[in-house]
Amino acid sequence: MKTNTIRHIIYSGVAALTLGLASCDSNLLETVPNDRLSEDLFWKTEGDARLAVNSLYTDLDSINVISWDGVTDIAHINQSFNIDAYIEQGSYDATSSKIYGEWRNAYRGIRAVNYFLENVDKIPTGNTALINQFKGEAKVLRAYQYIKLAGLYGSVPLITTSLTIDEGRTLKNAPVEEIWGFVEKELTEAAALLPTTYGPADKGRATKGAALGLLARAHLYAGHYQKAAAAADQVIKSGVYSLYDSYEKLFSYTAENNSEVIFDKQQLKDVYPINVFAYLAPYSQKNGGSTVVPTKALVDTYETIAGKKITDVASGYDPAKPYVNRDPRLKFSVFLEGDALPSGITFQPRPTSGTADAIGSTYIASTTGFNIKKYFNAEDFANPANGGINIILLRYAEILLTYAEAKIELGQTDASVLAAINQVRNGRSDVKQPSVTATSQAALREIVRRERTVELAFEGQHLFDIRRWKTAEQVLSGPVYGITYPDNTGKLVTVQAASSNRVFDASRHYLWPIPQKERDLNPNLTQNPNW
């Protein structure tokens, strides 16, 4: 769908049409707005329906999913004055623009879907299969937003029709189980309407697999483990998806639309660009932003290539050479000291390195000495703000781990559970971690949680994971640490990120507050506990 890029096409087409109408009007003072199209002129053809459903995809999340990991233990909001940093520090409230922004963007997407579903049947066509496909896509996109809202805020308004301002002021929070029930209904209906695959021109559209995969995610978030396992199993047994052979290249232009991608946000240079390079790059790379950076907590989570935790005395881990003989996903996900950079230099983050990337050299350089490598492509170096890399929102590895986790929580630890975990651990040519053989629920729970953490790092899942695991209070308190390096005496020193101390209050931080702006407009909305 990159060749069709969404609102750019709609706006261009609308502008051309309305300008044409205006030029035919003899009364030039009665102009036709050139940024919109009258309903009397739209909803006439299948092409209108296609343009309208395309526009819904622009409300999907993009690089903001990376920021969600930035307020967890595995990453860090690098500048302490960034609005997201206040969440990390526990010093935010219902007036936070971040809290309001995520809410507003989700409901903007929901409103757009509601409007689409209310109008698409106006189109006179005998091609009901196509219209049903578009309805299925819309339902997937609406369910996606409600999964996010329920995960972030818990009980939220359930809106399925377009509302007037007065109607909006009467809304009440729906119980979170009602939200999960609606999501299940939406995605089940969507799966029945959608094809398993599309032709090249329609890559990026929601498929049956996307509907079922998001259903598996929703059930896992909700703790409906039997249903989560069943939905994930349907995706696995469909035979449509498989792991991409190279984890290193998985987030590159070469690998776009590969067999592992189930659902993504399509981007296109010059037309619908993304600034992910500028957002993540080390400072030395054309003043890269280092907006979100990895932490020592994440780096230490990756096993050795022998499949042992670095805390295991038999692991062979050497603190003086911390990146040697580690799970390859570490070097594919995180910029480590000595890595080559697109400008031709090497990454040297030690405070004593004298480089632009040295910790403390500028407030923009990574304060942990790590930078995110996923989605960082040398092709974007020439114009960092004009990237075109797709942002993956759901991939097959997540489905395998969802299936495994759900079965583990059910106490159904059969061979299929180990097969799913081990496929993620060693099913690619460049990642060959030893297979796990544990059988106890406790051991497998620890393993699958570690796999989700390292496999899906910087993909927006960890915030939701530590909330539902109820581990946030254990991992989200205290200082943020970064690289360990030898000082001028040879003593190993671990960097502590300046001006940052995480705070997590279990009595309220497991849910974000309902934005105060919304409650000012509608006092019927109840606030989450202790906000």
PDB file of N, CA, C and O in Angstrom, residues 116-187:
ATOM      1  N   PHE A 116     -16.621   6.096   8.889  1.00  0.00           N
ATOM      2  CA  PHE A 116     -16.493   5.263   7.702  1.00  0.00           C
ATOM      3  C   PHE A 116     -17.577   4.179   7.674  1.00  0.00           C
ATOM      4  O   PHE A 116     -18.259   3.982   6.657  1.00  0.00           O
ATOM      5  N   LEU A 117     -17.727   3.454   8.776  1.00  0.00           N
ATOM      6  CA  LEU A 117     -18.693   2.355   8.816  1.00  0.00           C
ATOM      7  C   LEU A 117     -20.130   2.842   8.686  1.00  0.00           C
ATOM      8  O   LEU A 117     -20.998   2.122   8.190  1.00  0.00           O
ATOM      9  N   GLU A 118     -20.400   4.070   9.096  1.00  0.00           N
ATOM     10  CA  GLU A 118     -21.744   4.636   8.971  1.00  0.00           C
ATOM     11  C   GLU A 118     -22.077   5.064   7.546  1.00  0.00           C
ATOM     12  O   GLU A 118     -23.253   5.233   7.216  1.00  0.00           O
ATOM     13  N   ASN A 119     -21.059   5.225   6.713  1.00  0.00           N
ATOM     14  CA  ASN A 119     -21.288   5.789   5.386  1.00  0.00           C
ATOM     15  C   ASN A 119     -20.956   4.875   4.221  1.00  0.00           C
ATOM     16  O   ASN A 119     -21.435   5.099   3.108  1.00  0.00           O
ATOM     17  N   VAL A 120     -20.128   3.850   4.449  1.00  0.00           N
ATOM     18  CA  VAL A 120     -19.632   3.075   3.317  1.00  0.00           C
ATOM     19  C   VAL A 120     -20.741   2.337   2.571  1.00  0.00           C
ATOM     20  O   VAL A 120     -20.649   2.099   1.360  1.00  0.00           O
ATOM     21  N   ASP A 121     -21.830   1.996   3.257  1.00  0.00           N
ATOM     22  CA  ASP A 121     -22.927   1.288   2.579  1.00  0.00           C
ATOM     23  C   ASP A 121     -23.742   2.198   1.660  1.00  0.00           C
ATOM     24  O   ASP A 121     -24.622   1.714   0.937  1.00  0.00           O
ATOM     25  N   LYS A 122     -23.465   3.480   1.657  1.00  0.00           N
ATOM     26  CA  LYS A 122     -24.139   4.386   0.729  1.00  0.00           C
ATOM     27  C   LYS A 122     -23.678   4.174  -0.710  1.00  0.00           C
ATOM     28  O   LYS A 122     -24.359   4.582  -1.648  1.00  0.00           O
ATOM     29  N   ILE A 123     -22.526   3.558  -0.865  1.00  0.00           N
ATOM     30  CA  ILE A 123     -21.937   3.422  -2.194  1.00  0.00           C
ATOM     31  C   ILE A 123     -22.715   2.398  -3.010  1.00  0.00           C
ATOM     32  O   ILE A 123     -22.888   1.244  -2.583  1.00  0.00           O
ATOM     33  N   PRO A 124     -23.201   2.794  -4.187  1.00  0.00           N
ATOM     34  CA  PRO A 124     -23.958   1.862  -5.027  1.00  0.00           C
ATOM     35  C   PRO A 124     -23.015   0.921  -5.775  1.00  0.00           C
ATOM     36  O   PRO A 124     -22.344   1.322  -6.736  1.00  0.00           O
ATOM     37  N   THR A 125     -22.917  -0.302  -5.315  1.00  0.00           N
ATOM     38  CA  THR A 125     -22.044  -1.276  -5.967  1.00  0.00           C
ATOM     39  C   THR A 125     -22.548  -2.674  -5.683  1.00  0.00           C
ATOM     40  O   THR A 125     -23.138  -2.941  -4.632  1.00  0.00           O
ATOM     41  N   GLY A 126     -22.311  -3.535  -6.639  1.00  0.00           N
ATOM     42  CA  GLY A 126     -22.656  -4.936  -6.432  1.00  0.00           C
ATOM     43  C   GLY A 126     -21.492  -5.733  -5.884  1.00  0.00           C
ATOM     44  O   GLY A 126     -21.621  -6.937  -5.613  1.00  0.00           O
ATOM     45  N   ASN A 127     -20.355  -5.075  -5.688  1.00  0.00           N
ATOM     46  CA  ASN A 127     -19.153  -5.751  -5.203  1.00  0.00           C
ATOM     47  C   ASN A 127     -19.165  -5.772  -3.675  1.00  0.00           C
ATOM     48  O   ASN A 127     -18.379  -5.090  -3.010  1.00  0.00           O
ATOM     49  N   THR A 128     -20.050  -6.561  -3.116  1.00  0.00           N
ATOM     50  CA  THR A 128     -20.178  -6.614  -1.655  1.00  0.00           C
ATOM     51  C   THR A 128     -18.936  -7.189  -0.986  1.00  0.00           C
ATOM     52  O   THR A 128     -18.622  -6.827   0.151  1.00  0.00           O
ATOM     53  N   ALA A 129     -18.228  -8.065  -1.698  1.00  0.00           N
ATOM     54  CA  ALA A 129     -17.021  -8.652  -1.117  1.00  0.00           C
ATOM     55  C   ALA A 129     -15.981  -7.567  -0.845  1.00  0.00           C
ATOM     56  O   ALA A 129     -15.311  -7.574   0.199  1.00  0.00           O
ATOM     57  N   LEU A 130     -15.843  -6.625  -1.778  1.00  0.00           N
ATOM     58  CA  LEU A 130     -14.877  -5.548  -1.591  1.00  0.00           C
ATOM     59  C   LEU A 130     -15.296  -4.643  -0.437  1.00  0.00           C
ATOM     60  O   LEU A 130     -14.467  -4.280   0.408  1.00  0.00           O
ATOM     61  N   ILE A 131     -16.558  -4.274  -0.384  1.00  0.00           N
ATOM     62  CA  ILE A 131     -17.037  -3.414   0.698  1.00  0.00           C
ATOM     63  C   ILE A 131     -16.889  -4.123   2.044  1.00  0.00           C
ATOM     64  O   ILE A 131     -16.495  -3.509   3.048  1.00  0.00           O
ATOM     65  N   ASN A 132     -17.172  -5.406   2.070  1.00  0.00           N
ATOM     66  CA  ASN A 132     -17.000  -6.165   3.307  1.00  0.00           C
ATOM     67  C   ASN A 132     -15.532  -6.218   3.724  1.00  0.00           C
ATOM     68  O   ASN A 132     -15.213  -6.179   4.919  1.00  0.00           O
ATOM     69  N   GLN A 133     -14.653  -6.332   2.734  1.00  0.00           N
ATOM     70  CA  GLN A 133     -13.218  -6.299   3.053  1.00  0.00           C
ATOM     71  C   GLN A 133     -12.859  -4.978   3.709  1.00  0.00           C
ATOM     72  O   GLN A 133     -12.163  -4.941   4.735  1.00  0.00           O
ATOM     73  N   PHE A 134     -13.335  -3.875   3.132  1.00  0.00           N
ATOM     74  CA  PHE A 134     -13.047  -2.568   3.703  1.00  0.00           C
ATOM     75  C   PHE A 134     -13.615  -2.443   5.115  1.00  0.00           C
ATOM     76  O   PHE A 134     -12.986  -1.864   6.012  1.00  0.00           O
ATOM     77  N   LYS A 135     -14.796  -2.976   5.335  1.00  0.00           N
ATOM     78  CA  LYS A 135     -15.373  -2.965   6.683  1.00  0.00           C
ATOM     79  C   LYS A 135     -14.493  -3.762   7.651  1.00  0.00           C
ATOM     80  O   LYS A 135     -14.281  -3.350   8.802  1.00  0.00           O
ATOM     81  N   GLY A 136     -14.011  -4.905   7.188  1.00  0.00           N
ATOM     82  CA  GLY A 136     -13.129  -5.714   8.023  1.00  0.00           C
ATOM     83  C   GLY A 136     -11.862  -4.968   8.390  1.00  0.00           C
ATOM     84  O   GLY A 136     -11.405  -5.009   9.549  1.00  0.00           O
ATOM     85  N   GLU A 137     -11.266  -4.270   7.420  1.00  0.00           N
ATOM     86  CA  GLU A 137     -10.075  -3.470   7.706  1.00  0.00           C
ATOM     87  C   GLU A 137     -10.381  -2.419   8.770  1.00  0.00           C
ATOM     88  O   GLU A 137      -9.605  -2.216   9.714  1.00  0.00           O
ATOM     89  N   ALA A 138     -11.514  -1.730   8.601  1.00  0.00           N
ATOM     90  CA  ALA A 138     -11.890  -0.683   9.548  1.00  0.00           C
ATOM     91  C   ALA A 138     -12.067  -1.249  10.955  1.00  0.00           C
ATOM     92  O   ALA A 138     -11.652  -0.637  11.951  1.00  0.00           O
ATOM     93  N   LYS A 139     -12.689  -2.403  11.059  1.00  0.00           N
ATOM     94  CA  LYS A 139     -12.902  -3.019  12.367  1.00  0.00           C
ATOM     95  C   LYS A 139     -11.570  -3.384  13.036  1.00  0.00           C
ATOM     96  O   LYS A 139     -11.415  -3.233  14.257  1.00  0.00           O
ATOM     97  N   VAL A 140     -10.614  -3.857  12.255  1.00  0.00           N
ATOM     98  CA  VAL A 140      -9.291  -4.162  12.806  1.00  0.00           C
ATOM     99  C   VAL A 140      -8.643  -2.893  13.358  1.00  0.00           C
ATOM    100  O   VAL A 140      -8.086  -2.887  14.464  1.00  0.00           O
ATOM    101  N   LEU A 141      -8.749  -1.819  12.597  1.00  0.00           N
ATOM    102  CA  LEU A 141      -8.121  -0.566  13.013  1.00  0.00           C
ATOM    103  C   LEU A 141      -8.782   0.004  14.267  1.00  0.00           C
ATOM    104  O   LEU A 141      -8.103   0.542  15.150  1.00  0.00           O
ATOM    105  N   ARG A 142     -10.095  -0.133  14.374  1.00  0.00           N
ATOM    106  CA  ARG A 142     -10.786   0.337  15.576  1.00  0.00           C
ATOM    107  C   ARG A 142     -10.423  -0.536  16.775  1.00  0.00           C
ATOM    108  O   ARG A 142     -10.178  -0.025  17.879  1.00  0.00           O
ATOM    109  N   ALA A 143     -10.391  -1.834  16.580  1.00  0.00           N
ATOM    110  CA  ALA A 143     -10.026  -2.729  17.681  1.00  0.00           C
ATOM    111  C   ALA A 143      -8.600  -2.471  18.158  1.00  0.00           C
ATOM    112  O   ALA A 143      -8.317  -2.518  19.362  1.00  0.00           O
ATOM    113  N   TYR A 144      -7.698  -2.196  17.221  1.00  0.00           N
ATOM    114  CA  TYR A 144      -6.317  -1.886  17.588  1.00  0.00           C
ATOM    115  C   TYR A 144      -6.279  -0.732  18.584  1.00  0.00           C
ATOM    116  O   TYR A 144      -5.555  -0.783  19.590  1.00  0.00           O
ATOM    117  N   GLN A 145      -7.062   0.306  18.315  1.00  0.00           N
ATOM    118  CA  GLN A 145      -7.064   1.470  19.201  1.00  0.00           C
ATOM    119  C   GLN A 145      -7.634   1.122  20.581  1.00  0.00           C
ATOM    120  O   GLN A 145      -7.124   1.594  21.608  1.00  0.00           O
ATOM    121  N   TYR A 146      -8.671   0.291  20.611  1.00  0.00           N
ATOM    122  CA  TYR A 146      -9.259  -0.060  21.909  1.00  0.00           C
ATOM    123  C   TYR A 146      -8.349  -0.976  22.719  1.00  0.00           C
ATOM    124  O   TYR A 146      -8.342  -0.907  23.963  1.00  0.00           O
ATOM    125  N   ILE A 147      -7.572  -1.826  22.062  1.00  0.00           N
ATOM    126  CA  ILE A 147      -6.595  -2.643  22.785  1.00  0.00           C
ATOM    127  C   ILE A 147      -5.602  -1.736  23.500  1.00  0.00           C
ATOM    128  O   ILE A 147      -5.278  -1.925  24.679  1.00  0.00           O
ATOM    129  N   LYS A 148      -5.135  -0.732  22.790  1.00  0.00           N
ATOM    130  CA  LYS A 148      -4.173   0.211  23.367  1.00  0.00           C
ATOM    131  C   LYS A 148      -4.801   1.000  24.506  1.00  0.00           C
ATOM    132  O   LYS A 148      -4.194   1.155  25.580  1.00  0.00           O
ATOM    133  N   LEU A 149      -6.008   1.508  24.299  1.00  0.00           N
ATOM    134  CA  LEU A 149      -6.670   2.301  25.336  1.00  0.00           C
ATOM    135  C   LEU A 149      -6.898   1.490  26.601  1.00  0.00           C
ATOM    136  O   LEU A 149      -6.658   1.975  27.720  1.00  0.00           O
ATOM    137  N   ALA A 150      -7.367   0.263  26.451  1.00  0.00           N
ATOM    138  CA  ALA A 150      -7.615  -0.580  27.623  1.00  0.00           C
ATOM    139  C   ALA A 150      -6.316  -0.894  28.349  1.00  0.00           C
ATOM    140  O   ALA A 150      -6.273  -0.932  29.589  1.00  0.00           O
ATOM    141  N   GLY A 151      -5.251  -1.104  27.579  1.00  0.00           N
ATOM    142  CA  GLY A 151      -3.965  -1.408  28.192  1.00  0.00           C
ATOM    143  C   GLY A 151      -3.366  -0.225  28.930  1.00  0.00           C
ATOM    144  O   GLY A 151      -2.716  -0.391  29.963  1.00  0.00           O
ATOM    145  N   LEU A 152      -3.581   0.984  28.418  1.00  0.00           N
ATOM    146  CA  LEU A 152      -2.993   2.172  29.022  1.00  0.00           C
ATOM    147  C   LEU A 152      -3.853   2.762  30.134  1.00  0.00           C
ATOM    148  O   LEU A 152      -3.336   3.193  31.173  1.00  0.00           O
ATOM    149  N   TYR A 153      -5.180   2.809  29.902  1.00  0.00           N
ATOM    150  CA  TYR A 153      -6.070   3.537  30.814  1.00  0.00           C
ATOM    151  C   TYR A 153      -7.064   2.649  31.548  1.00  0.00           C
ATOM    152  O   TYR A 153      -7.711   3.110  32.493  1.00  0.00           O
ATOM    153  N   GLY A 154      -7.237   1.408  31.090  1.00  0.00           N
ATOM    154  CA  GLY A 154      -8.215   0.536  31.725  1.00  0.00           C
ATOM    155  C   GLY A 154      -9.621   0.824  31.240  1.00  0.00           C
ATOM    156  O   GLY A 154      -9.930   0.689  30.060  1.00  0.00           O
ATOM    157  N   SER A 155     -10.487   1.262  32.123  1.00  0.00           N
ATOM    158  CA  SER A 155     -11.885   1.541  31.809  1.00  0.00           C
ATOM    159  C   SER A 155     -11.992   2.864  31.053  1.00  0.00           C
ATOM    160  O   SER A 155     -11.647   3.924  31.574  1.00  0.00           O
ATOM    161  N   VAL A 156     -12.470   2.804  29.806  1.00  0.00           N
ATOM    162  CA  VAL A 156     -12.580   3.992  28.956  1.00  0.00           C
ATOM    163  C   VAL A 156     -13.941   3.997  28.267  1.00  0.00           C
ATOM    164  O   VAL A 156     -14.626   2.975  28.213  1.00  0.00           O
ATOM    165  N   PRO A 157     -14.371   5.133  27.695  1.00  0.00           N
ATOM    166  CA  PRO A 157     -15.628   5.141  26.953  1.00  0.00           C
ATOM    167  C   PRO A 157     -15.565   4.233  25.725  1.00  0.00           C
ATOM    168  O   PRO A 157     -14.563   4.215  25.019  1.00  0.00           O
ATOM    169  N   LEU A 158     -16.624   3.494  25.515  1.00  0.00           N
ATOM    170  CA  LEU A 158     -16.740   2.628  24.332  1.00  0.00           C
ATOM    171  C   LEU A 158     -17.649   3.338  23.343  1.00  0.00           C
ATOM    172  O   LEU A 158     -18.861   3.439  23.549  1.00  0.00           O
ATOM    173  N   ILE A 159     -17.072   3.851  22.276  1.00  0.00           N
ATOM    174  CA  ILE A 159     -17.805   4.655  21.300  1.00  0.00           C
ATOM    175  C   ILE A 159     -17.804   3.928  19.966  1.00  0.00           C
ATOM    176  O   ILE A 159     -16.746   3.626  19.418  1.00  0.00           O
ATOM    177  N   THR A 160     -18.977   3.680  19.432  1.00  0.00           N
ATOM    178  CA  THR A 160     -19.080   2.940  18.172  1.00  0.00           C
ATOM    179  C   THR A 160     -19.850   3.703  17.111  1.00  0.00           C
ATOM    180  O   THR A 160     -20.084   3.174  16.022  1.00  0.00           O
ATOM    181  N   THR A 161     -20.262   4.923  17.408  1.00  0.00           N
ATOM    182  CA  THR A 161     -20.974   5.757  16.438  1.00  0.00           C
ATOM    183  C   THR A 161     -20.425   7.177  16.510  1.00  0.00           C
ATOM    184  O   THR A 161     -19.807   7.567  17.505  1.00  0.00           O
ATOM    185  N   SER A 162     -20.664   7.955  15.470  1.00  0.00           N
ATOM    186  CA  SER A 162     -20.280   9.357  15.501  1.00  0.00           C
ATOM    187  C   SER A 162     -21.152  10.094  16.520  1.00  0.00           C
ATOM    188  O   SER A 162     -22.350   9.825  16.632  1.00  0.00           O
ATOM    189  N   LEU A 163     -20.545  10.994  17.259  1.00  0.00           N
ATOM    190  CA  LEU A 163     -21.252  11.689  18.330  1.00  0.00           C
ATOM    191  C   LEU A 163     -21.269  13.193  18.090  1.00  0.00           C
ATOM    192  O   LEU A 163     -20.328  13.756  17.522  1.00  0.00           O
ATOM    193  N   THR A 164     -22.318  13.832  18.555  1.00  0.00           N
ATOM    194  CA  THR A 164     -22.332  15.287  18.613  1.00  0.00           C
ATOM    195  C   THR A 164     -21.553  15.721  19.854  1.00  0.00           C
ATOM    196  O   THR A 164     -21.238  14.903  20.734  1.00  0.00           O
ATOM    197  N   ILE A 165     -21.266  17.003  19.942  1.00  0.00           N
ATOM    198  CA  ILE A 165     -20.563  17.525  21.119  1.00  0.00           C
ATOM    199  C   ILE A 165     -21.374  17.264  22.381  1.00  0.00           C
ATOM    200  O   ILE A 165     -20.835  16.831  23.410  1.00  0.00           O
ATOM    201  N   ASP A 166     -22.665  17.486  22.308  1.00  0.00           N
ATOM    202  CA  ASP A 166     -23.512  17.266  23.487  1.00  0.00           C
ATOM    203  C   ASP A 166     -23.536  15.790  23.882  1.00  0.00           C
ATOM    204  O   ASP A 166     -23.519  15.464  25.080  1.00  0.00           O
ATOM    205  N   GLU A 167     -23.590  14.895  22.894  1.00  0.00           N
ATOM    206  CA  GLU A 167     -23.568  13.466  23.200  1.00  0.00           C
ATOM    207  C   GLU A 167     -22.241  13.075  23.843  1.00  0.00           C
ATOM    208  O   GLU A 167     -22.197  12.235  24.757  1.00  0.00           O
ATOM    209  N   GLY A 168     -21.153  13.686  23.373  1.00  0.00           N
ATOM    210  CA  GLY A 168     -19.849  13.383  23.941  1.00  0.00           C
ATOM    211  C   GLY A 168     -19.740  13.746  25.398  1.00  0.00           C
ATOM    212  O   GLY A 168     -18.983  13.125  26.155  1.00  0.00           O
ATOM    213  N   ARG A 169     -20.515  14.720  25.823  1.00  0.00           N
ATOM    214  CA  ARG A 169     -20.468  15.159  27.222  1.00  0.00           C
ATOM    215  C   ARG A 169     -21.276  14.271  28.151  1.00  0.00           C
ATOM    216  O   ARG A 169     -21.317  14.513  29.361  1.00  0.00           O
ATOM    217  N   THR A 170     -21.927  13.268  27.624  1.00  0.00           N
ATOM    218  CA  THR A 170     -22.709  12.353  28.459  1.00  0.00           C
ATOM    219  C   THR A 170     -22.061  10.978  28.582  1.00  0.00           C
ATOM    220  O   THR A 170     -22.597  10.103  29.249  1.00  0.00           O
ATOM    221  N   LEU A 171     -20.926  10.785  27.934  1.00  0.00           N
ATOM    222  CA  LEU A 171     -20.278   9.480  27.936  1.00  0.00           C
ATOM    223  C   LEU A 171     -19.821   9.074  29.340  1.00  0.00           C
ATOM    224  O   LEU A 171     -19.471   9.923  30.158  1.00  0.00           O
ATOM    225  N   LYS A 172     -19.782   7.770  29.551  1.00  0.00           N
ATOM    226  CA  LYS A 172     -19.248   7.220  30.789  1.00  0.00           C
ATOM    227  C   LYS A 172     -18.224   6.140  30.458  1.00  0.00           C
ATOM    228  O   LYS A 172     -18.226   5.582  29.371  1.00  0.00           O
ATOM    229  N   ASN A 173     -17.360   5.849  31.409  1.00  0.00           N
ATOM    230  CA  ASN A 173     -16.393   4.774  31.233  1.00  0.00           C
ATOM    231  C   ASN A 173     -17.109   3.438  31.120  1.00  0.00           C
ATOM    232  O   ASN A 173     -18.015   3.143  31.898  1.00  0.00           O
ATOM    233  N   ALA A 174     -16.698   2.641  30.165  1.00  0.00           N
ATOM    234  CA  ALA A 174     -17.198   1.266  30.081  1.00  0.00           C
ATOM    235  C   ALA A 174     -16.271   0.367  30.894  1.00  0.00           C
ATOM    236  O   ALA A 174     -15.050   0.574  30.889  1.00  0.00           O
ATOM    237  N   PRO A 175     -16.796  -0.620  31.604  1.00  0.00           N
ATOM    238  CA  PRO A 175     -15.924  -1.559  32.323  1.00  0.00           C
ATOM    239  C   PRO A 175     -14.910  -2.160  31.360  1.00  0.00           C
ATOM    240  O   PRO A 175     -15.225  -2.429  30.195  1.00  0.00           O
ATOM    241  N   VAL A 176     -13.696  -2.379  31.828  1.00  0.00           N
ATOM    242  CA  VAL A 176     -12.642  -2.843  30.924  1.00  0.00           C
ATOM    243  C   VAL A 176     -12.999  -4.191  30.297  1.00  0.00           C
ATOM    244  O   VAL A 176     -12.647  -4.466  29.138  1.00  0.00           O
ATOM    245  N   GLU A 177     -13.728  -5.032  31.022  1.00  0.00           N
ATOM    246  CA  GLU A 177     -14.122  -6.315  30.433  1.00  0.00           C
ATOM    247  C   GLU A 177     -15.091  -6.113  29.270  1.00  0.00           C
ATOM    248  O   GLU A 177     -15.127  -6.909  28.335  1.00  0.00           O
ATOM    249  N   GLU A 178     -15.865  -5.027  29.316  1.00  0.00           N
ATOM    250  CA  GLU A 178     -16.737  -4.721  28.182  1.00  0.00           C
ATOM    251  C   GLU A 178     -15.909  -4.298  26.973  1.00  0.00           C
ATOM    252  O   GLU A 178     -16.240  -4.646  25.829  1.00  0.00           O
ATOM    253  N   ILE A 179     -14.832  -3.575  27.224  1.00  0.00           N
ATOM    254  CA  ILE A 179     -13.926  -3.197  26.130  1.00  0.00           C
ATOM    255  C   ILE A 179     -13.323  -4.447  25.509  1.00  0.00           C
ATOM    256  O   ILE A 179     -13.290  -4.606  24.280  1.00  0.00           O
ATOM    257  N   TRP A 180     -12.847  -5.367  26.349  1.00  0.00           N
ATOM    258  CA  TRP A 180     -12.251  -6.596  25.813  1.00  0.00           C
ATOM    259  C   TRP A 180     -13.288  -7.414  25.047  1.00  0.00           C
ATOM    260  O   TRP A 180     -12.966  -8.020  24.017  1.00  0.00           O
ATOM    261  N   GLY A 181     -14.522  -7.439  25.534  1.00  0.00           N
ATOM    262  CA  GLY A 181     -15.580  -8.158  24.820  1.00  0.00           C
ATOM    263  C   GLY A 181     -15.853  -7.551  23.459  1.00  0.00           C
ATOM    264  O   GLY A 181     -16.075  -8.267  22.472  1.00  0.00           O
ATOM    265  N   PHE A 182     -15.852  -6.228  23.392  1.00  0.00           N
ATOM    266  CA  PHE A 182     -16.064  -5.553  22.108  1.00  0.00           C
ATOM    267  C   PHE A 182     -14.925  -5.853  21.148  1.00  0.00           C
ATOM    268  O   PHE A 182     -15.145  -6.130  19.961  1.00  0.00           O
ATOM    269  N   VAL A 183     -13.704  -5.807  21.643  1.00  0.00           N
ATOM    270  CA  VAL A 183     -12.541  -6.105  20.802  1.00  0.00           C
ATOM    271  C   VAL A 183     -12.633  -7.525  20.246  1.00  0.00           C
ATOM    272  O   VAL A 183     -12.366  -7.764  19.064  1.00  0.00           O
ATOM    273  N   GLU A 184     -13.023  -8.462  21.090  1.00  0.00           N
ATOM    274  CA  GLU A 184     -13.170  -9.848  20.623  1.00  0.00           C
ATOM    275  C   GLU A 184     -14.205  -9.940  19.508  1.00  0.00           C
ATOM    276  O   GLU A 184     -13.974 -10.584  18.475  1.00  0.00           O
ATOM    277  N   LYS A 185     -15.331  -9.284  19.693  1.00  0.00           N
ATOM    278  CA  LYS A 185     -16.391  -9.301  18.689  1.00  0.00           C
ATOM    279  C   LYS A 185     -15.913  -8.660  17.380  1.00  0.00           C
ATOM    280  O   LYS A 185     -16.116  -9.207  16.291  1.00  0.00           O
ATOM    281  N   GLU A 186     -15.274  -7.498  17.493  1.00  0.00           N
ATOM    282  CA  GLU A 186     -14.793  -6.779  16.308  1.00  0.00           C
ATOM    283  C   GLU A 186     -13.815  -7.618  15.495  1.00  0.00           C
ATOM    284  O   GLU A 186     -13.915  -7.715  14.271  1.00  0.00           O
ATOM    285  N   LEU A 187     -12.845  -8.190  16.180  1.00  0.00           N
ATOM    286  CA  LEU A 187     -11.790  -8.900  15.468  1.00  0.00           C
ATOM    287  C   LEU A 187     -12.267 -10.240  14.934  1.00  0.00           C
ATOM    288  O   LEU A 187     -11.804 -10.698  13.878  1.00  0.00           O
TER     289      LEU A 187
END
